[in-house]
């Protein structure tokens, strides 16, 4: 039923994503296509700022569905990811019932562990989403602990969760799952095997220019070209943090705000913070000479 | 539309042929050590069913997304795909006997007393000086514990081996005990409290506590295997192996003139096995030392996925460096702010009258949080307080 609304082939994915401002190449579009049609989770890896998270957002827009996001961090546990009981409310209910005189243990237990006292966290709400398959984004899964990864594995294979007090919750509509990882650690083989895998690298100059054009149509073509060229050559330096596409966009926007028609040494020096986010990197680039970099990039 | 329909090769003229070809391709990848099982094969067939099959690009991208699970595999995929579907030249074939037959301890013969000799020394010692074995165990152990590794006679090596293993286990046990949380401190756990007090009608008579479990730190170790370290390397390797069992995450490296990751090999539970695996690879055992450039390689290739604020960096080296001192200092400096602690263990520090006067050591010291001796087992055990 809902399948009728999904794109019919990868090319359609490219076009539809393009229409909502996300530039994807054929390979990425194919992965997204398979994600939508096969119901397999998609694991996106790549450096930061290349549009991994944005893809999930774009897919949610494309499918006209909700995006449910789970941000992973060290120490994330099942209770903050799946569900939690509303303890304060439970205590209050116990008190109220006591005051009213009723005092039967079984009924009390049944009552305070009921739907009314359940707090949904992202994973549970993704499973119970009623209208249609939501897009579930599990962001930076590499930051979560191994234990949580093992739990995810179970969830992603059967799409059901058991809450001891309530019973098993089965997904009404299988969510489209997108996982992202910055590779701060290797993920387990088991998790990778469950997923489609796609590596998003930095785009080439042409693609990146297209992205700037899509996202910031007000930026002059020439300025966009210069910015992109410059960022591309920065990526070739051994920096501690290479600038991503997000940085390119920030930079182009900054230049636009400052009303600079083109990139020169002074502007570069003043707006360097948009693309180079550490003093060591800035120092290194200065040492190589801003003018060298600029003439190479701007031509 | 004929032109796009290039995918009909001799592999397939009908749907069934395609199925067979895809299954064949999966098998082909499996032979190239891709992890492709039945589940992946079925998914690949399913992908063929839902997508536009007349486009080669689709099949390529779809199979790539389904059957690869790392960036490396991603990069290998295209040539393999071309090769299987006869779209390109086969890659240069490796000679059948590419890997020389390996004598597990073959490397050893070339050095007179490098660390690997120790592994095989067990047989030799048994028929050597037999009277040594008569010596009472306990006092011998006590002595061995405080004896400098470099002065231990060959005949005692086996005992020292065993003692190292026992002490390493002890260290590991002590470390894990220390991190057990006490039952009555920390924050109150509402979940547990409510559950436990239902029998009292919800009155919180018993409190349950929850304590943040102390995170075991991660560990990154660098072991110097240059010739000046020969007498120590084996014990350190044994020590690293014991640590590997304990730490949540440990990444190990050997270095001399270049850097070699050894985590995979250390992971085997039994030590001799690990050692044998290390010996199978021809490394630059007992050559010169360039610590700075090895650390630089580490920073460019590995650091991103291995370092966190909760990581301890452990360097085991005597600091005789033939590289530039300021390079070493710069590379050590890069650990600053990224890791919890940098510990340098120097076996020479236990020697009387030793001053860390070499240029390399001098340059390194300002960037090291703890500079400790590591010349006998006791000194290795003392390291515990720094974890």
XYZ file of C-alpha atoms in Angstrom:
686
model
C 0.000 0.000 0.000
C 2.549 2.489 1.161
C 4.888 0.911 -1.357
C 3.020 2.639 -4.138
C 4.343 5.954 -2.898
C 7.944 4.853 -2.845
C 10.237 5.702 -5.769
C 10.184 3.014 -8.439
C 13.899 2.921 -9.229
C 17.164 4.462 -8.032
C 17.003 7.140 -10.703
C 13.698 8.269 -9.240
C 15.355 8.469 -5.841
C 18.036 10.750 -7.269
C 15.454 13.039 -8.843
C 13.188 13.152 -5.837
C 16.046 13.810 -3.454
C 17.289 16.515 -5.781
C 13.880 18.139 -5.624
C 14.163 18.497 -1.870
C 17.699 19.798 -2.034
C 19.773 16.690 -1.363
C 22.376 15.804 -3.963
C 22.959 12.060 -4.108
C 24.949 10.028 -6.606
C 23.596 6.884 -8.190
C 25.303 4.520 -5.742
C 23.933 6.264 -2.675
C 20.513 6.459 -4.281
C 20.624 2.708 -4.920
C 21.387 2.061 -1.262
C 18.503 4.303 -0.256
C 16.257 2.565 -2.773
C 17.083 -0.823 -1.299
C 16.557 0.519 2.197
C 13.026 1.521 1.254
C 12.197 -1.646 -0.650
C 13.992 -4.433 1.192
C 13.398 -3.150 4.686
C 17.043 -3.569 5.579
C 18.726 -0.946 7.743
C 21.276 1.243 5.987
C 24.611 1.859 7.671
C 26.287 5.049 6.506
C 29.920 5.602 7.307
C 32.165 8.466 6.389
C 33.929 11.548 7.704
C 31.853 14.087 9.580
C 29.950 16.741 7.700
C 29.309 14.856 4.456
C 25.547 14.598 4.828
C 24.944 11.282 6.570
C 22.363 12.649 8.969
C 20.851 14.866 6.271
C 20.117 11.827 4.140
C 17.809 10.469 6.828
C 16.053 13.795 7.031
C 15.729 13.943 3.263
C 14.322 10.402 3.147
C 11.709 11.298 5.741
C 10.648 14.246 3.630
C 10.664 12.105 0.520
C 8.404 9.483 2.096
C 6.313 12.179 3.742
C 6.759 10.517 7.061
C 8.117 11.351 10.455
C 11.787 11.274 11.334
C 12.510 9.705 14.709
C 16.013 10.311 15.884
C 18.080 8.518 18.466
C 21.348 10.239 19.223
C 23.837 7.720 20.611
C 26.388 8.535 23.271
C 28.659 6.664 25.608
C 26.588 5.148 28.378
C 23.311 5.194 26.441
C 21.153 2.453 27.901
C 17.937 0.705 27.026
C 15.935 2.914 29.365
C 16.800 6.124 27.615
C 16.534 4.527 24.178
C 13.417 2.382 24.402
C 11.095 3.106 27.289
C 10.980 4.213 30.894
C 8.328 4.225 33.560
C 7.134 7.535 34.888
C 8.197 6.965 38.489
C 6.998 10.194 39.954
C 3.570 9.587 38.559
C 3.624 5.995 39.784
C 4.440 7.079 43.325
C 1.669 9.612 43.208
C -0.808 7.013 41.973
C 0.149 4.659 44.777
C -0.462 7.391 47.319
C -3.772 8.394 45.839
C -5.019 4.867 45.826
C -3.954 4.376 49.410
C -5.860 7.456 50.393
C -8.965 6.090 48.714
C -8.747 2.971 50.841
C -8.345 0.273 48.203
C -5.324 -1.860 48.891
C -4.971 -4.852 46.654
C -1.462 -5.620 45.577
C -2.159 -7.318 42.237
C -4.482 -4.677 40.921
C -2.092 -1.992 42.045
C 0.756 -3.589 40.153
C -1.351 -3.973 37.052
C -2.404 -0.392 37.292
C 0.892 1.351 37.795
C 2.642 -0.656 35.107
C 0.122 0.205 32.472
C 0.209 2.269 29.328
C -0.662 5.368 31.280
C 2.664 5.344 33.111
C 4.834 4.409 30.165
C 7.224 6.955 28.703
C 8.053 6.222 25.090
C 11.640 6.749 24.013
C 12.703 6.909 20.338
C 12.998 3.185 19.602
C 9.640 2.269 21.066
C 7.899 5.166 19.417
C 9.419 4.118 16.087
C 7.939 0.635 16.503
C 4.541 1.873 17.565
C 4.234 4.553 14.939
C 0.735 4.007 13.695
C 0.219 5.865 10.453
C 3.035 4.589 8.234
C 6.678 3.509 8.378
C 8.686 6.303 9.967
C 12.365 6.914 9.239
C 14.374 5.928 12.298
C 17.757 7.608 12.476
C 20.233 6.021 14.877
C 22.892 8.677 14.841
C 26.586 8.058 15.605
C 26.047 4.477 16.640
C 29.808 4.081 17.108
C 29.566 6.205 20.241
C 27.250 3.806 22.030
C 28.656 0.909 24.035
C 29.032 -2.602 22.728
C 26.194 -3.770 24.983
C 23.804 -1.372 23.373
C 24.958 -2.416 19.949
C 24.080 -6.006 20.827
C 20.636 -4.870 21.866
C 20.165 -2.974 18.611
C 21.072 -6.099 16.733
C 18.135 -7.910 18.227
C 15.796 -5.050 17.544
C 16.901 -4.664 13.933
C 16.410 -8.316 13.114
C 12.926 -8.857 14.501
C 11.581 -5.335 14.979
C 10.019 -6.145 18.284
C 10.689 -5.194 21.872
C 9.625 -6.972 25.012
C 8.592 -4.890 28.003
C 8.395 -7.321 30.929
C 5.408 -5.624 32.540
C 3.426 -5.103 29.368
C 4.345 -7.791 26.919
C 5.855 -7.770 23.459
C 5.512 -4.841 21.115
C 5.684 -5.733 17.443
C 6.303 -3.048 14.840
C 3.070 -2.000 13.200
C 4.957 -0.587 10.239
C 8.579 -1.505 9.891
C 10.593 1.683 10.273
C 13.152 2.579 7.614
C 16.314 2.517 9.684
C 19.355 4.636 8.925
C 22.438 4.212 11.094
C 25.375 6.576 10.906
C 28.896 6.089 12.179
C 31.952 8.313 12.256
C 34.196 5.323 12.691
C 35.505 6.259 16.120
C 35.474 2.509 16.638
C 34.805 -0.533 14.508
C 31.243 -1.761 14.688
C 30.637 -5.441 15.236
C 30.489 -7.707 12.217
C 27.097 -8.965 13.273
C 25.617 -5.479 13.130
C 27.243 -4.755 9.793
C 25.859 -7.955 8.359
C 22.330 -6.919 9.178
C 22.752 -3.677 7.294
C 23.246 -2.346 3.831
C 26.580 -0.597 3.852
C 27.457 2.646 2.185
C 30.568 4.748 2.553
C 29.987 8.441 1.898
C 33.254 10.153 1.120
C 33.893 13.777 0.309
C 32.182 14.762 -2.931
C 34.241 15.807 -5.947
C 34.380 19.467 -6.912
C 31.544 19.268 -9.388
C 29.175 17.515 -6.985
C 30.081 19.836 -4.168
C 29.389 22.863 -6.323
C 26.040 21.363 -7.156
C 25.335 21.005 -3.437
C 26.184 24.659 -2.815
C 23.971 25.618 -5.739
C 21.078 23.603 -4.322
C 21.406 24.753 -0.763
C 22.461 28.355 -1.280
C 21.033 29.449 -4.605
C 21.789 33.077 -3.810
C 25.562 32.525 -3.893
C 27.152 33.644 -7.141
C 28.384 30.833 -9.361
C 31.951 32.126 -9.368
C 32.147 32.527 -5.605
C 30.737 29.033 -5.137
C 33.356 27.647 -7.479
C 36.186 29.393 -5.648
C 34.984 28.296 -2.231
C 34.606 24.709 -3.329
C 38.001 24.630 -5.032
C 39.619 26.056 -1.952
C 37.996 23.554 0.390
C 38.930 20.742 -1.977
C 42.593 21.710 -1.827
C 42.406 22.101 1.964
C 41.249 18.494 2.155
C 44.485 17.400 0.565
C 46.539 18.825 3.419
C 47.286 16.631 6.423
C 44.926 18.516 8.726
C 43.732 17.160 12.032
C 40.154 17.880 11.019
C 39.375 18.055 7.323
C 36.516 20.382 6.424
C 33.290 18.632 5.412
C 30.528 19.765 3.101
C 28.817 21.401 6.056
C 31.879 23.630 6.450
C 31.827 24.544 2.768
C 28.211 25.631 3.120
C 28.975 27.630 6.273
C 31.825 29.335 4.544
C 29.883 30.192 1.418
C 27.123 31.592 3.579
C 29.586 33.663 5.586
C 31.098 35.097 2.416
C 27.629 35.899 1.199
C 26.802 37.738 4.404
C 30.035 39.697 4.262
C 29.141 40.654 0.734
C 32.389 39.435 -0.785
C 32.127 38.937 -4.511
C 35.218 36.732 -4.572
C 37.721 35.061 -2.329
C 40.917 36.995 -1.578
C 43.678 36.657 0.962
C 42.214 39.064 3.496
C 38.771 37.504 3.360
C 40.270 34.064 3.665
C 42.252 35.085 6.720
C 39.204 36.609 8.403
C 36.768 33.795 7.687
C 39.178 30.935 8.164
C 37.314 29.846 11.296
C 34.410 28.645 9.153
C 36.426 25.833 7.649
C 39.399 25.227 9.924
C 38.312 24.473 13.438
C 41.608 24.192 15.279
C 44.467 26.633 15.772
C 47.045 24.037 14.713
C 45.270 23.561 11.404
C 44.966 27.299 10.874
C 48.625 27.750 11.692
C 49.592 25.018 9.265
C 47.594 26.562 6.448
C 49.039 30.016 7.145
C 52.528 28.568 7.043
C 51.894 27.123 3.623
C 50.804 30.572 2.510
C 47.243 31.597 1.927
C 48.132 33.133 -1.418
C 49.574 29.835 -2.707
C 46.447 28.017 -1.770
C 44.265 30.700 -3.273
C 46.044 30.930 -6.608
C 45.941 27.147 -6.890
C 42.239 27.109 -6.087
C 40.974 30.276 -7.677
C 43.215 30.177 -10.694
C 16.243 0.294 -24.924
C 18.455 -2.359 -26.476
C 21.573 -0.387 -25.713
C 21.068 -0.381 -21.963
C 20.326 -4.039 -21.988
C 23.994 -4.925 -21.954
C 23.596 -7.078 -18.987
C 22.576 -10.131 -20.857
C 25.878 -11.927 -21.068
C 26.470 -15.608 -21.475
C 25.654 -15.881 -17.804
C 21.998 -15.427 -18.298
C 19.269 -15.324 -20.806
C 16.385 -15.811 -18.495
C 15.493 -14.986 -14.966
C 16.738 -18.340 -13.681
C 20.088 -17.750 -15.277
C 20.340 -14.458 -13.469
C 19.526 -16.149 -10.187
C 22.252 -18.687 -10.789
C 24.698 -15.967 -11.762
C 23.995 -13.901 -8.658
C 24.385 -16.952 -6.451
C 27.628 -17.704 -8.242
C 28.797 -14.163 -7.665
C 28.063 -14.443 -3.952
C 30.070 -17.621 -3.822
C 32.842 -15.911 -5.741
C 32.938 -13.082 -3.197
C 32.982 -15.545 -0.352
C 36.113 -17.052 -1.827
C 37.603 -13.548 -1.757
C 36.947 -13.616 2.005
C 33.904 -11.353 1.932
C 31.456 -12.309 4.615
C 28.624 -13.382 2.389
C 26.299 -15.999 3.776
C 22.942 -17.410 2.802
C 21.105 -14.405 4.234
C 23.156 -12.017 2.089
C 22.638 -14.142 -1.018
C 18.880 -14.155 -0.509
C 18.913 -10.395 0.004
C 20.882 -10.000 -3.231
C 18.252 -12.003 -5.123
C 15.531 -9.926 -3.519
C 17.323 -6.773 -4.648
C 17.320 -8.136 -8.200
C 13.587 -8.651 -7.980
C 12.698 -5.119 -6.887
C 15.041 -3.080 -9.063
C 15.508 -2.198 -12.713
C 17.581 -5.126 -13.859
C 18.408 -3.827 -17.278
C 20.810 -1.327 -15.801
C 24.221 -2.630 -14.976
C 24.882 0.345 -12.700
C 21.930 -0.640 -10.551
C 23.064 -4.197 -10.097
C 26.573 -3.050 -9.291
C 25.497 -0.491 -6.708
C 22.861 -2.735 -5.177
C 25.158 -5.715 -4.761
C 27.867 -3.435 -3.435
C 25.595 -2.024 -0.740
C 24.343 -5.472 0.203
C 27.497 -7.510 0.158
C 30.181 -5.121 1.410
C 30.501 -4.247 5.037
C 33.501 -1.995 5.253
C 35.225 0.714 3.308
C 38.014 -1.668 2.317
C 35.536 -4.125 0.862
C 33.845 -1.251 -0.913
C 37.097 -0.461 -2.644
C 37.763 -4.075 -3.633
C 34.268 -4.578 -4.931
C 34.387 -2.881 -8.327
C 37.310 -4.829 -9.805
C 35.834 -8.088 -8.507
C 32.478 -7.263 -10.020
C 34.087 -6.534 -13.372
C 36.113 -9.669 -13.190
C 33.154 -11.903 -12.466
C 30.879 -10.461 -15.105
C 33.756 -10.445 -17.647
C 33.845 -6.704 -17.885
C 37.511 -6.118 -17.323
C 40.877 -7.802 -17.248
C 41.389 -10.216 -14.390
C 43.602 -8.743 -11.708
C 47.203 -9.909 -11.666
C 47.125 -13.314 -10.137
C 49.172 -13.892 -7.066
C 51.777 -16.603 -7.364
C 50.496 -19.796 -5.837
C 53.301 -20.004 -3.329
C 53.110 -16.335 -2.506
C 53.320 -17.046 1.174
C 56.478 -18.833 1.944
C 56.070 -21.849 4.146
C 56.546 -20.414 7.575
C 58.503 -21.947 10.304
C 56.729 -20.495 13.323
C 59.948 -19.612 15.019
C 61.985 -19.285 11.883
C 62.656 -15.616 12.330
C 64.455 -16.341 15.516
C 67.409 -18.104 14.051
C 68.670 -14.839 12.726
C 69.073 -13.180 16.085
C 71.119 -14.440 18.896
C 68.916 -13.501 21.761
C 65.827 -11.752 20.597
C 62.521 -12.165 22.290
C 61.396 -15.107 20.269
C 64.243 -17.288 21.388
C 62.619 -17.228 24.760
C 59.539 -18.890 23.488
C 61.443 -21.939 22.386
C 63.873 -21.894 25.245
C 61.647 -24.177 27.267
C 62.965 -27.320 25.637
C 66.562 -26.229 25.869
C 66.453 -25.327 29.496
C 64.957 -28.633 30.512
C 68.120 -30.529 29.808
C 70.369 -27.709 30.865
C 71.344 -27.046 34.446
C 69.086 -29.374 36.309
C 70.136 -28.354 39.787
C 68.401 -25.006 39.342
C 65.051 -26.692 39.530
C 65.809 -27.948 42.985
C 65.747 -24.440 44.390
C 62.756 -23.818 46.585
C 59.878 -22.236 44.654
C 58.799 -19.401 46.886
C 62.101 -17.735 47.531
C 63.066 -18.130 43.923
C 59.888 -16.419 42.887
C 60.530 -13.606 45.291
C 64.002 -13.171 43.893
C 62.847 -13.369 40.313
C 60.278 -10.767 40.954
C 62.959 -8.250 41.760
C 65.612 -9.400 39.327
C 66.313 -7.218 36.354
C 65.095 -8.959 33.210
C 68.417 -8.460 31.515
C 70.401 -10.285 34.189
C 68.238 -13.364 34.439
C 70.159 -16.453 33.304
C 68.751 -18.525 30.484
C 68.125 -21.401 32.871
C 65.592 -19.411 34.872
C 63.641 -18.175 31.917
C 60.988 -20.807 32.079
C 60.202 -20.061 35.691
C 60.175 -16.387 34.981
C 57.756 -17.065 32.153
C 55.367 -18.797 34.519
C 55.762 -16.162 37.158
C 55.038 -13.433 34.660
C 51.867 -15.190 33.666
C 50.737 -15.589 37.250
C 51.510 -12.032 38.177
C 49.802 -10.768 35.066
C 46.677 -12.689 36.031
C 46.934 -11.258 39.509
C 47.208 -7.771 38.120
C 44.205 -8.336 35.925
C 42.174 -9.653 38.871
C 43.146 -6.729 41.062
C 42.166 -4.287 38.392
C 38.733 -5.783 37.962
C 38.082 -5.990 41.698
C 38.847 -2.359 42.130
C 36.046 -1.354 39.834
C 33.208 -3.152 41.490
C 30.694 -0.581 42.773
C 29.739 -0.540 46.446
C 26.080 -1.396 47.058
C 25.173 1.612 49.174
C 26.241 4.736 47.471
C 25.480 6.687 44.365
C 22.108 7.916 43.240
C 18.824 6.388 44.273
C 17.347 4.191 41.599
C 13.656 4.962 41.326
C 13.061 1.952 39.117
C 14.494 -0.463 41.672
C 13.006 1.285 44.674
C 9.466 1.210 43.390
C 9.752 -2.372 42.290
C 11.122 -3.480 45.626
C 8.665 -1.585 47.764
C 5.465 -2.628 46.053
C 5.077 -5.225 48.785
C 4.853 -2.418 51.312
C 2.203 -0.702 49.285
C 4.680 1.583 47.617
C 6.072 3.013 50.827
C 9.793 3.447 50.156
C 11.124 1.402 53.066
C 14.104 0.006 51.188
C 16.110 2.178 48.950
C 17.856 0.842 45.888
C 20.975 2.559 44.711
C 22.416 2.966 41.360
C 25.982 3.832 40.747
C 27.559 4.873 37.558
C 29.641 1.905 36.626
C 33.196 3.029 36.417
C 34.238 2.911 32.820
C 37.179 0.727 32.183
C 39.666 2.810 30.305
C 40.872 1.903 26.849
C 44.546 1.241 26.377
C 46.870 1.865 23.464
C 50.326 0.338 23.825
C 53.518 0.773 21.871
C 56.231 -1.814 22.399
C 59.754 -1.061 21.264
C 61.306 -4.140 19.636
C 64.587 -2.602 18.545
C 67.825 -4.415 19.351
C 68.509 -2.412 22.500
C 65.270 -3.764 23.933
C 65.947 -7.429 23.137
C 66.235 -8.581 26.706
C 62.969 -7.026 27.707
C 60.653 -7.450 24.759
C 59.412 -10.930 25.597
C 58.340 -10.016 29.096
C 56.628 -6.928 27.882
C 54.832 -8.869 25.208
C 53.642 -11.323 27.840
C 52.573 -8.385 29.938
C 50.677 -6.791 27.062
C 48.967 -10.065 26.435
C 47.753 -10.147 30.031
C 46.518 -6.575 29.754
C 44.630 -7.397 26.590
C 42.486 -9.793 28.589
C 41.555 -7.103 31.010
C 40.970 -3.837 29.239
C 37.692 -3.014 27.630
C 39.548 -2.063 24.564
C 43.191 -2.450 23.878
C 45.145 -1.709 20.766
C 48.723 -2.902 20.630
C 51.560 -1.895 18.330
C 55.131 -3.016 17.868
C 57.570 -0.444 16.637
C 61.154 -0.129 15.629
C 61.739 1.585 12.324
C 58.091 1.138 11.476
C 54.815 0.552 13.182
C 53.030 -2.829 13.221
C 49.568 -3.331 14.710
C 49.383 -6.520 16.767
C 46.000 -6.375 18.497
C 44.551 -9.164 16.404
C 47.421 -11.451 17.278
C 47.363 -10.685 20.962
C 43.719 -11.562 21.185
C 44.291 -15.300 21.262
C 43.786 -16.422 24.812
C 46.784 -18.680 25.084
C 50.007 -16.771 24.984
C 52.341 -19.078 23.032
C 49.773 -19.075 20.269
C 49.846 -15.289 20.080
C 53.575 -15.293 20.031
C 53.676 -17.844 17.258
C 51.344 -15.744 15.215
C 53.580 -12.744 15.691
C 56.569 -14.768 14.635
C 54.868 -15.776 11.409
C 55.190 -12.256 10.184
C 58.516 -10.907 9.217
C 58.832 -7.742 11.171
C 61.781 -5.581 11.729
C 62.730 -7.356 14.895
C 65.785 -5.960 16.541
C 66.595 -3.170 14.152
C 66.960 0.553 14.840
C 64.375 2.835 16.391
C 62.439 5.763 15.003
C 59.838 6.438 17.644
C 58.790 9.827 16.320
C 57.938 8.723 12.821
C 56.191 5.583 14.110
C 53.979 7.708 16.340
C 53.347 9.987 13.417
C 52.105 7.022 11.396
C 49.894 6.127 14.295
C 48.400 9.597 14.375
C 47.636 9.686 10.688
C 46.326 6.150 10.334
C 44.907 4.911 13.584
C 44.454 7.606 16.193
C 40.976 8.675 15.148
C 39.420 5.344 15.844
C 41.483 4.452 18.891
C 41.848 7.490 21.097
C 39.270 8.897 23.458
C 39.338 10.932 26.650
C 39.281 7.670 28.499
C 42.321 6.135 26.835
C 45.676 5.457 28.452
C 48.687 5.466 26.179
C 51.482 3.170 27.280
C 54.908 3.358 25.657
C 57.447 0.660 26.469
C 60.835 1.784 25.275
C 64.334 2.599 26.430
C 64.218 5.869 24.540
C 67.225 5.205 22.314
C 65.850 6.957 19.302
C 67.669 7.482 16.041
C 65.054 9.915 14.732
C 64.854 13.653 15.348
C 64.054 14.485 19.003
C 61.722 17.356 18.185
C 59.673 15.095 15.909
C 59.188 12.744 18.857
C 58.218 15.627 21.134
C 55.728 16.933 18.574
C 54.092 13.545 18.155
C 53.788 13.041 21.899
C 52.328 16.489 22.213
C 49.541 15.444 19.882
C 48.229 13.095 22.559
C 47.587 16.099 24.780
C 43.937 16.747 25.419
C 42.942 13.662 23.480
C 43.757 10.971 26.008
C 43.623 10.527 29.759
C 47.268 9.791 30.323
C 50.554 9.026 28.601
C 52.760 6.574 30.504
C 56.306 5.805 29.454
C 57.877 2.649 30.851
C 61.620 2.560 30.601
C 63.459 -0.648 31.534
C 66.701 1.255 32.018
C 65.249 3.489 34.689
C 65.713 0.715 37.231
C 69.430 0.545 36.528
C 71.504 2.349 39.104
C 72.994 5.575 37.912
C 70.837 5.768 34.801
C 69.814 9.252 33.784
C 67.385 9.752 30.916
C 69.963 11.845 29.154
C 69.456 10.798 25.545
C 68.177 13.604 23.365
C 65.037 11.662 22.498
C 64.164 10.927 26.096
C 64.842 14.527 27.099
C 62.556 15.828 24.387
C 59.860 13.350 25.326
C 59.725 13.875 29.085
C 57.708 17.133 29.174
C 54.865 15.417 27.316
C 54.715 12.295 29.417
C 52.429 12.118 32.460
C 54.264 9.292 34.174
C 57.788 8.095 33.559
C 58.326 4.769 35.284
C 60.802 1.968 35.613
C 60.014 -1.397 34.076
C 63.043 -3.560 34.630
C 61.503 -6.330 36.711
C 58.139 -7.887 37.386
C 57.538 -5.898 40.531
C 57.838 -2.650 38.606
C 55.283 -3.861 36.085
C 52.913 -4.729 38.912
C 53.354 -1.282 40.405
C 51.870 0.113 37.249
C 48.471 -0.870 38.579
C 48.135 2.314 40.588
C 48.309 4.332 37.378
C 45.358 2.632 35.679
